[in-house]
XYZ file of C-alpha atoms in Angstrom:
498
model
C 61.731 29.781 114.636
C 64.732 30.589 115.419
C 66.663 30.162 118.341
C 68.846 31.722 120.388
C 72.385 32.184 121.199
C 75.413 33.420 123.940
C 77.674 36.913 123.358
C 79.131 36.667 120.244
C 82.879 38.333 120.821
C 84.537 39.624 117.176
C 88.459 38.615 117.802
C 91.406 39.400 115.583
C 90.620 41.643 113.597
C 88.834 40.964 110.888
C 84.537 38.861 110.773
C 87.485 35.689 112.490
C 84.740 34.833 115.293
C 84.832 33.373 117.705
C 81.829 30.980 119.940
C 81.980 31.827 123.457
C 78.899 28.799 125.055
C 75.730 28.481 124.250
C 72.940 26.981 126.782
C 70.063 25.381 126.162
C 69.151 21.324 125.238
C 66.909 22.162 121.882
C 67.266 25.423 121.124
C 69.642 28.089 123.108
C 68.595 30.670 124.929
C 70.356 33.585 125.467
C 70.993 35.250 128.682
C 71.952 39.429 127.462
C 68.869 40.997 125.984
C 68.642 44.396 124.724
C 67.657 47.354 127.111
C 66.410 50.512 125.899
C 70.018 52.214 125.720
C 71.146 49.790 123.169
C 73.510 47.854 125.353
C 72.717 44.259 126.537
C 71.821 43.474 129.990
C 71.780 39.872 131.813
C 68.625 38.966 131.983
C 67.030 37.140 135.093
C 66.832 33.149 135.070
C 68.899 29.900 136.911
C 72.219 29.606 136.109
C 71.490 32.345 132.902
C 69.807 30.067 131.525
C 65.409 30.296 130.791
C 62.600 28.486 131.359
C 60.397 28.282 127.488
C 58.082 31.002 128.732
C 60.812 33.844 128.995
C 62.911 31.975 126.082
C 59.144 32.680 123.466
C 59.114 36.014 124.976
C 62.422 36.826 123.677
C 61.713 34.791 119.931
C 58.830 37.071 120.173
C 60.309 40.118 120.504
C 63.146 40.357 118.488
C 63.498 40.707 114.976
C 66.948 38.734 114.626
C 66.983 35.400 112.540
C 67.970 31.711 112.626
C 71.464 32.711 114.499
C 73.855 29.495 114.711
C 71.783 27.266 117.251
C 71.882 23.999 118.835
C 76.018 23.302 118.764
C 75.321 21.096 121.418
C 74.604 17.383 120.861
C 76.293 17.284 116.717
C 77.924 14.215 115.828
C 77.811 14.421 111.656
C 80.758 14.847 110.418
C 80.845 16.679 107.405
C 83.037 18.532 104.929
C 82.878 21.819 105.970
C 81.774 23.174 102.957
C 79.256 19.961 102.199
C 75.593 20.812 102.388
C 72.406 19.642 102.778
C 71.399 19.161 98.094
C 69.542 17.522 96.287
C 72.080 16.050 93.432
C 69.223 15.231 90.444
C 67.866 19.369 90.784
C 68.124 20.328 87.804
C 66.310 23.534 88.880
C 67.476 26.480 86.478
C 66.854 26.810 83.057
C 68.751 29.587 81.041
C 66.948 32.049 79.858
C 69.465 33.786 78.087
C 73.214 33.633 76.467
C 75.808 34.833 75.139
C 79.000 33.919 73.008
C 79.780 38.304 72.992
C 77.261 40.247 73.814
C 75.761 42.714 71.395
C 73.900 45.777 71.367
C 71.097 46.966 69.076
C 71.808 50.112 67.325
C 68.997 52.164 65.488
C 71.121 50.737 62.432
C 73.389 48.727 61.455
C 75.346 50.921 59.869
C 75.506 53.403 62.829
C 76.535 49.823 64.415
C 79.531 49.985 62.997
C 80.654 53.347 62.991
C 81.077 52.777 66.574
C 82.840 49.685 65.917
C 85.001 51.237 63.679
C 85.343 53.913 65.884
C 85.855 52.234 69.390
C 82.894 53.260 70.812
C 82.226 49.739 70.851
C 84.030 47.014 71.511
C 82.399 43.720 71.801
C 84.950 41.336 73.364
C 84.846 44.333 76.134
C 81.122 44.660 77.801
C 81.026 41.875 80.417
C 77.242 41.479 81.953
C 76.693 41.946 85.447
C 73.497 43.063 86.952
C 70.058 41.294 86.248
C 66.993 42.190 87.329
C 63.446 41.334 86.462
C 59.677 42.617 85.656
C 57.461 41.583 83.921
C 57.328 41.718 80.646
C 60.899 43.138 80.275
C 64.611 41.440 82.131
C 67.325 44.454 82.945
C 70.871 43.607 82.543
C 73.946 45.894 83.253
C 76.974 45.827 81.502
C 80.375 48.478 83.800
C 82.462 50.694 81.832
C 84.957 47.297 83.099
C 86.963 48.642 80.253
C 87.350 51.015 77.035
C 84.016 50.115 74.155
C 81.191 49.885 76.317
C 78.235 51.743 75.027
C 75.537 51.529 76.686
C 75.866 49.873 80.616
C 72.475 49.512 81.314
C 69.607 47.840 78.995
C 66.409 45.708 78.320
C 65.684 42.108 77.061
C 61.399 40.530 76.545
C 60.101 38.024 77.979
C 59.272 35.314 77.588
C 62.636 34.944 75.405
C 62.394 34.191 71.318
C 65.866 34.886 69.906
C 67.920 33.690 73.098
C 71.009 35.558 72.341
C 68.931 39.002 71.587
C 71.175 42.374 71.678
C 70.818 44.297 74.723
C 68.165 47.549 74.390
C 69.587 49.883 76.300
C 67.756 51.247 78.987
C 65.235 53.467 78.344
C 67.271 55.029 75.378
C 70.710 55.729 73.969
C 69.850 59.246 74.902
C 70.236 58.014 79.128
C 73.878 56.254 78.461
C 76.811 58.804 78.200
C 80.550 58.336 76.996
C 83.482 58.750 79.388
C 85.669 60.876 76.349
C 83.044 63.164 76.619
C 81.092 62.265 80.172
C 77.841 64.013 81.099
C 76.841 63.484 84.178
C 73.229 64.106 84.792
C 73.520 60.653 82.165
C 74.341 56.910 83.068
C 78.300 56.460 83.168
C 78.868 53.017 84.736
C 75.910 50.995 86.196
C 76.803 47.727 88.246
C 73.723 46.897 89.992
C 69.530 47.168 90.361
C 66.551 47.058 91.692
C 62.985 46.968 90.973
C 61.152 47.333 94.122
C 57.366 46.165 95.132
C 56.240 50.540 94.118
C 57.033 49.718 90.397
C 60.134 51.353 90.349
C 63.445 50.385 89.241
C 66.390 51.680 91.189
C 69.750 51.651 89.145
C 73.030 52.227 91.061
C 75.702 54.366 89.033
C 79.458 53.769 89.964
C 80.649 56.343 88.054
C 84.077 54.396 87.109
C 85.568 53.655 84.200
C 88.514 51.466 83.333
C 88.469 49.306 85.809
C 90.688 46.470 85.014
C 93.109 48.665 83.208
C 93.503 52.900 84.863
C 90.252 53.069 87.625
C 88.166 56.988 86.603
C 86.486 58.100 88.469
C 84.526 59.828 85.801
C 81.330 60.946 87.363
C 79.905 61.143 91.275
C 78.182 57.687 92.381
C 74.286 58.287 91.929
C 71.411 56.573 92.857
C 68.917 57.450 89.743
C 64.728 56.391 90.244
C 63.035 55.054 87.084
C 58.876 54.155 87.090
C 58.261 51.268 84.672
C 55.307 52.219 84.078
C 55.988 54.997 81.657
C 60.021 54.809 81.827
C 60.905 58.406 83.289
C 63.492 59.183 85.530
C 61.821 59.819 88.485
C 65.036 60.906 90.362
C 68.543 61.082 90.548
C 70.594 61.729 93.341
C 74.515 62.146 94.386
C 76.593 60.668 96.896
C 77.666 63.170 98.654
C 81.564 63.706 97.982
C 82.487 62.905 102.117
C 80.688 59.742 101.793
C 83.077 58.583 98.225
C 86.410 57.345 100.309
C 89.229 57.480 97.344
C 89.463 54.084 95.611
C 85.582 53.374 96.410
C 83.391 50.788 94.637
C 79.905 50.922 95.354
C 78.374 47.712 93.456
C 75.609 46.849 94.764
C 72.320 48.076 96.547
C 68.782 47.086 97.653
C 65.048 49.091 98.792
C 63.496 48.484 101.201
C 59.235 49.096 101.176
C 56.985 48.498 104.037
C 53.761 47.314 103.390
C 53.307 50.198 100.146
C 54.994 53.217 101.184
C 56.360 53.614 98.861
C 57.619 57.980 99.332
C 59.506 56.464 102.345
C 62.010 54.065 101.183
C 65.128 53.424 102.166
C 68.045 51.696 99.684
C 71.337 50.655 100.748
C 74.337 51.028 99.179
C 77.778 48.879 99.490
C 80.829 50.472 99.197
C 82.727 47.229 98.707
C 86.651 48.125 98.525
C 85.963 50.658 101.199
C 83.835 48.665 103.460
C 80.838 50.271 104.459
C 76.975 51.321 103.545
C 75.879 54.208 102.717
C 72.068 54.792 104.198
C 69.725 56.992 101.662
C 66.095 58.401 102.796
C 63.475 59.605 100.227
C 61.768 60.886 101.621
C 63.849 63.297 103.783
C 66.638 63.079 100.215
C 69.847 63.234 102.072
C 72.426 60.162 102.811
C 74.693 58.926 105.300
C 77.131 56.513 105.065
C 77.396 53.526 108.351
C 80.415 51.507 109.430
C 80.486 48.398 111.124
C 83.888 45.809 111.568
C 81.750 42.514 110.033
C 82.613 44.880 106.756
C 85.461 43.398 106.389
C 87.003 40.873 104.038
C 88.454 37.882 105.759
C 92.229 37.413 104.420
C 91.700 33.186 104.239
C 88.164 33.859 102.659
C 89.553 36.240 99.766
C 91.959 34.236 98.271
C 90.133 32.447 95.157
C 90.580 29.310 92.739
C 88.280 29.836 89.814
C 89.155 27.123 87.024
C 92.564 26.686 86.787
C 93.198 30.595 88.383
C 93.595 31.653 91.588
C 93.401 35.322 92.264
C 92.688 37.522 96.018
C 90.413 39.728 96.153
C 89.866 41.273 99.571
C 86.003 42.143 98.853
C 84.285 43.979 102.104
C 80.327 44.273 101.979
C 79.162 43.332 98.980
C 75.237 40.751 99.425
C 72.407 41.996 100.781
C 68.861 40.942 101.371
C 66.106 41.775 103.746
C 64.543 39.362 105.840
C 60.509 39.925 106.406
C 58.922 42.665 108.639
C 58.994 41.598 111.937
C 55.639 42.470 114.322
C 58.317 45.237 116.252
C 58.059 46.872 113.244
C 61.915 46.390 112.348
C 63.416 43.773 110.124
C 66.497 42.882 109.338
C 69.395 43.350 106.967
C 71.338 40.306 106.946
C 74.689 40.577 104.815
C 78.049 39.739 104.078
C 81.268 40.601 102.738
C 81.538 39.526 99.594
C 85.461 37.821 100.590
C 83.743 35.333 103.913
C 82.578 33.003 104.519
C 80.065 34.510 107.406
C 76.434 35.911 107.407
C 76.007 38.510 109.733
C 72.673 41.308 110.377
C 71.939 44.291 111.847
C 68.499 45.406 112.725
C 67.931 48.376 109.526
C 66.049 50.250 112.288
C 69.682 51.053 112.946
C 71.281 51.453 109.959
C 68.211 54.522 109.038
C 68.725 56.435 112.476
C 70.914 59.381 110.994
C 72.313 60.364 114.536
C 73.534 56.719 115.802
C 76.053 57.423 113.290
C 77.207 60.445 113.950
C 79.431 59.335 117.176
C 81.761 56.225 117.746
C 80.667 52.740 118.399
C 77.056 53.778 119.276
C 75.670 50.996 117.194
C 78.955 49.060 116.839
C 76.725 46.222 119.648
C 73.407 46.030 117.452
C 75.429 44.506 114.481
C 75.503 40.226 115.032
C 76.609 36.824 112.576
C 74.247 34.803 111.511
C 76.391 31.763 111.055
C 78.866 30.182 108.708
C 78.638 29.206 105.157
C 82.153 27.343 106.026
C 85.504 27.162 103.892
C 84.307 27.731 99.642
C 81.372 29.548 101.127
C 82.397 32.924 99.840
C 79.448 34.543 97.809
C 78.022 37.207 95.490
C 74.707 38.375 95.796
C 71.592 37.386 98.276
C 68.061 37.538 98.273
C 64.826 36.699 100.561
C 61.276 34.630 98.400
C 58.360 35.916 99.391
C 58.306 32.503 101.542
C 61.564 33.754 103.950
C 64.194 31.111 101.969
C 67.327 33.544 101.195
C 68.999 32.044 97.953
C 72.557 33.124 97.594
C 75.160 32.703 94.974
C 78.053 30.425 95.402
C 80.902 31.328 93.474
C 83.086 29.082 94.401
C 81.116 26.306 93.595
C 79.518 26.830 90.862
C 75.877 27.186 92.221
C 73.112 28.399 94.501
C 71.914 27.780 98.006
C 69.733 28.751 99.990
C 68.213 28.819 103.904
C 64.738 29.281 105.902
C 65.349 32.093 107.446
C 63.039 30.472 110.075
C 65.855 27.660 111.524
C 69.219 27.854 112.313
C 72.055 28.595 110.282
C 74.390 25.500 110.227
C 75.219 23.426 107.454
C 72.502 21.351 107.805
C 70.082 23.500 107.273
C 71.819 25.308 104.594
C 70.427 23.823 100.680
C 72.563 23.864 97.567
C 69.540 24.124 94.937
C 71.649 22.863 92.193
C 75.143 23.107 91.318
C 76.477 22.996 87.660
C 80.037 23.754 86.569
C 78.821 24.863 82.726
C 75.226 26.895 83.456
C 76.136 27.832 87.002
C 79.537 29.164 86.020
C 80.379 32.696 88.873
C 76.893 33.214 89.820
C 77.616 36.982 89.904
C 74.415 37.642 90.682
C 70.861 36.757 91.596
C 67.517 38.502 92.144
C 64.035 36.811 93.847
C 60.808 38.907 90.803
C 58.039 40.195 92.532
C 55.768 38.174 90.184
C 52.809 36.236 91.340
C 54.322 32.508 90.957
C 58.141 33.973 91.894
C 61.274 33.289 90.392
C 65.346 33.308 91.102
C 66.623 35.354 89.027
C 71.022 34.203 88.787
C 73.556 36.136 86.081
C 76.430 33.634 85.466
C 79.213 35.441 83.877
C 82.797 34.054 84.077
C 83.999 37.219 85.961
C 87.928 35.437 86.853
C 88.195 34.797 83.067
C 86.977 38.200 81.844
C 89.220 39.454 84.473
C 92.630 37.698 84.721
C 92.341 35.752 81.556
C 91.059 35.516 77.646
C 87.378 34.322 77.300
C 87.296 31.797 74.138
C 84.346 33.339 71.345
C 83.403 30.414 70.214
C 81.543 28.523 73.099
C 78.869 30.498 75.859
C 80.310 32.889 78.295
C 77.277 34.518 79.822
C 73.591 32.893 80.849
C 70.929 34.084 82.541
C 69.311 31.310 84.532
C 65.642 31.545 85.872
C 64.095 28.671 88.566
C 60.435 28.614 90.465
C 61.612 29.452 94.131
C 58.405 27.434 95.571
C 59.469 24.652 93.091
C 63.372 24.957 93.601
C 62.981 24.164 97.500
C 60.880 21.843 97.806
C 61.250 18.603 99.767
C 64.626 20.389 100.246
C 66.048 21.669 103.964
C 65.105 25.138 103.079
C 61.676 24.303 101.969
C 59.386 25.695 105.086
C 57.641 22.694 105.777
C 60.658 20.586 106.423
C 61.967 20.371 110.015
C 65.460 21.453 111.310
C 68.141 19.744 112.137
C 69.985 21.222 115.163
C 72.522 18.458 114.672
C 76.182 20.195 114.534
C 79.427 18.985 114.338
C 80.134 21.936 117.458
C 84.595 20.419 117.313
C 84.536 21.021 113.497
C 83.443 24.182 113.776
C 86.024 26.103 116.154
C 88.764 24.864 113.829
C 87.120 26.264 111.367
C 86.301 29.857 113.450
C 90.608 29.596 114.770
C 92.081 29.215 111.496
C-alpha cells in the first residue's frame, strides 16, 4: 500500500530534487490530483489534507507505486548508502564462470583460422547481457573491440561444463563482421529480453569499437526470435531521425499485457543521448521520448571500482515494469545509470505517440519514486512475480531489492547479497518466467576491462542465479513483512542538496 506525497519540484538543472512538504501522520497524502487534461489540481480537504476515505480512493485510482513516504518522525541516523541487509545471506549460486571467453566453432581448424586472422581475439570479448528461457541461457557479447566473432550466444541449462564455450544464436549465419558488414544480421547486441510469448527480443546497437573509435556501422535495430523454433520473426530498424549523433542503445524492456502478444511495446534506452524510444509492434513504428529525468546526475557520475576512479555521464538505463493496475495502466520504473534516484512514468504516456509531437505535454506524468543514497548507482533492474524489484548495485558489488507495496526509502530497501568476488560489478539482471522464478545476474569487471587489464589467470566473468522468493524471505523486501515508515528527513535533505 504505497503512500502518496506532496508535489516534487525539479531544481538545479538535472536530477537533484528538493522535497517540498509531507502531510499526514503515517501514510502521507498528496493534495495534488491529475485531471483529465494531464495537469495537476488541488483536491478538496481541510487545509489541503484528506481523510482516510479520500486517501484510499486516491491510492486505488492511481497506478503510481512506492513514492518516498513516511518522512516525518524519522529517527534513524543511517548512513546514506546503508540499506537493510542480511549479512549472513548467500543467495546467489554461480552457474557459469570464465577466465576468458571462448566460442564453439564447427571445427578446431575454423577456430584456429579465426584466431590467426584476428576475427577472434579471446581477450577482447566481454559478456554483458543475460536472460534465460527454459533449458537455455542467452548471453550477449557486444563488439567493444575488434575480434568478437558472434554477439549473441546461448548455453545449456543445467550447466555441465561451467566454463562452456558460447554457442552463437541461432547459428553463425546470423552474425556479421565489421570488415564486411551485412546489416540484416546482428552486429553488436547489448541486451536481450525473453517475453511471456516465448519470444527473444534482441537490441542490436549497431556500433563497433566502442572503446577505441566508435563506429555506427549499422543502424540500431530490434530483432525478435520465436524461441519455439528459433526463427526470426521480424527486424525493426530505428528511423534515422530517432537516432542522435553518438547515441548508444543499451537496454530494452518489453511490455505485453495478459497474453496479447501482437500488441507488445518495447522501450529502448539511449544511455548516451538520454532518451527512450517506444516501439509499437502492432503499428510497426516507433517514436522517441524525452524528459529531464532521463539525464545523469553529475554527483553520481563519479565512480570508484577497486583502485580505479572514472567518470560516466550515463543517462537513462535501468528499466522495469510494475504490475498492471486495475485501471489498465502500469508504471515504467527507470533510472539513469549515473544517478541515485528511481523514477516512474505511466506506460500509457509513453505509448501515446501524439503526446510526443509537442513540447512538455507529458512532463508532469514523470515522478520521482525515491533515492538509494550515495553509492546507489544501478545498471539494470527487474520486477518479480511477487512485485519485488531487484536491482544491481554496481559500486557496492551487490544486488538490492524493494517491495513495490512499501515506501521507497532506505529502511525499506534491502540487500539480497554483497560479495566483492562473486558480484564484482554486477552489470545485467533478469527475472526468468519459470514457475519457480529465479533472478539472474551477469558480473563482468567491466571497468577493469575498459580502463586497465584483466588478469586472465583469474575468473573474470560470472553468471549467477538466486531463487527470487527465497532470496528475500524474511527480509524487508518480503511482501509479508510490514513496511518501515521511519526515515531521517534531515539526512535526505542534505543528500539531495549536494
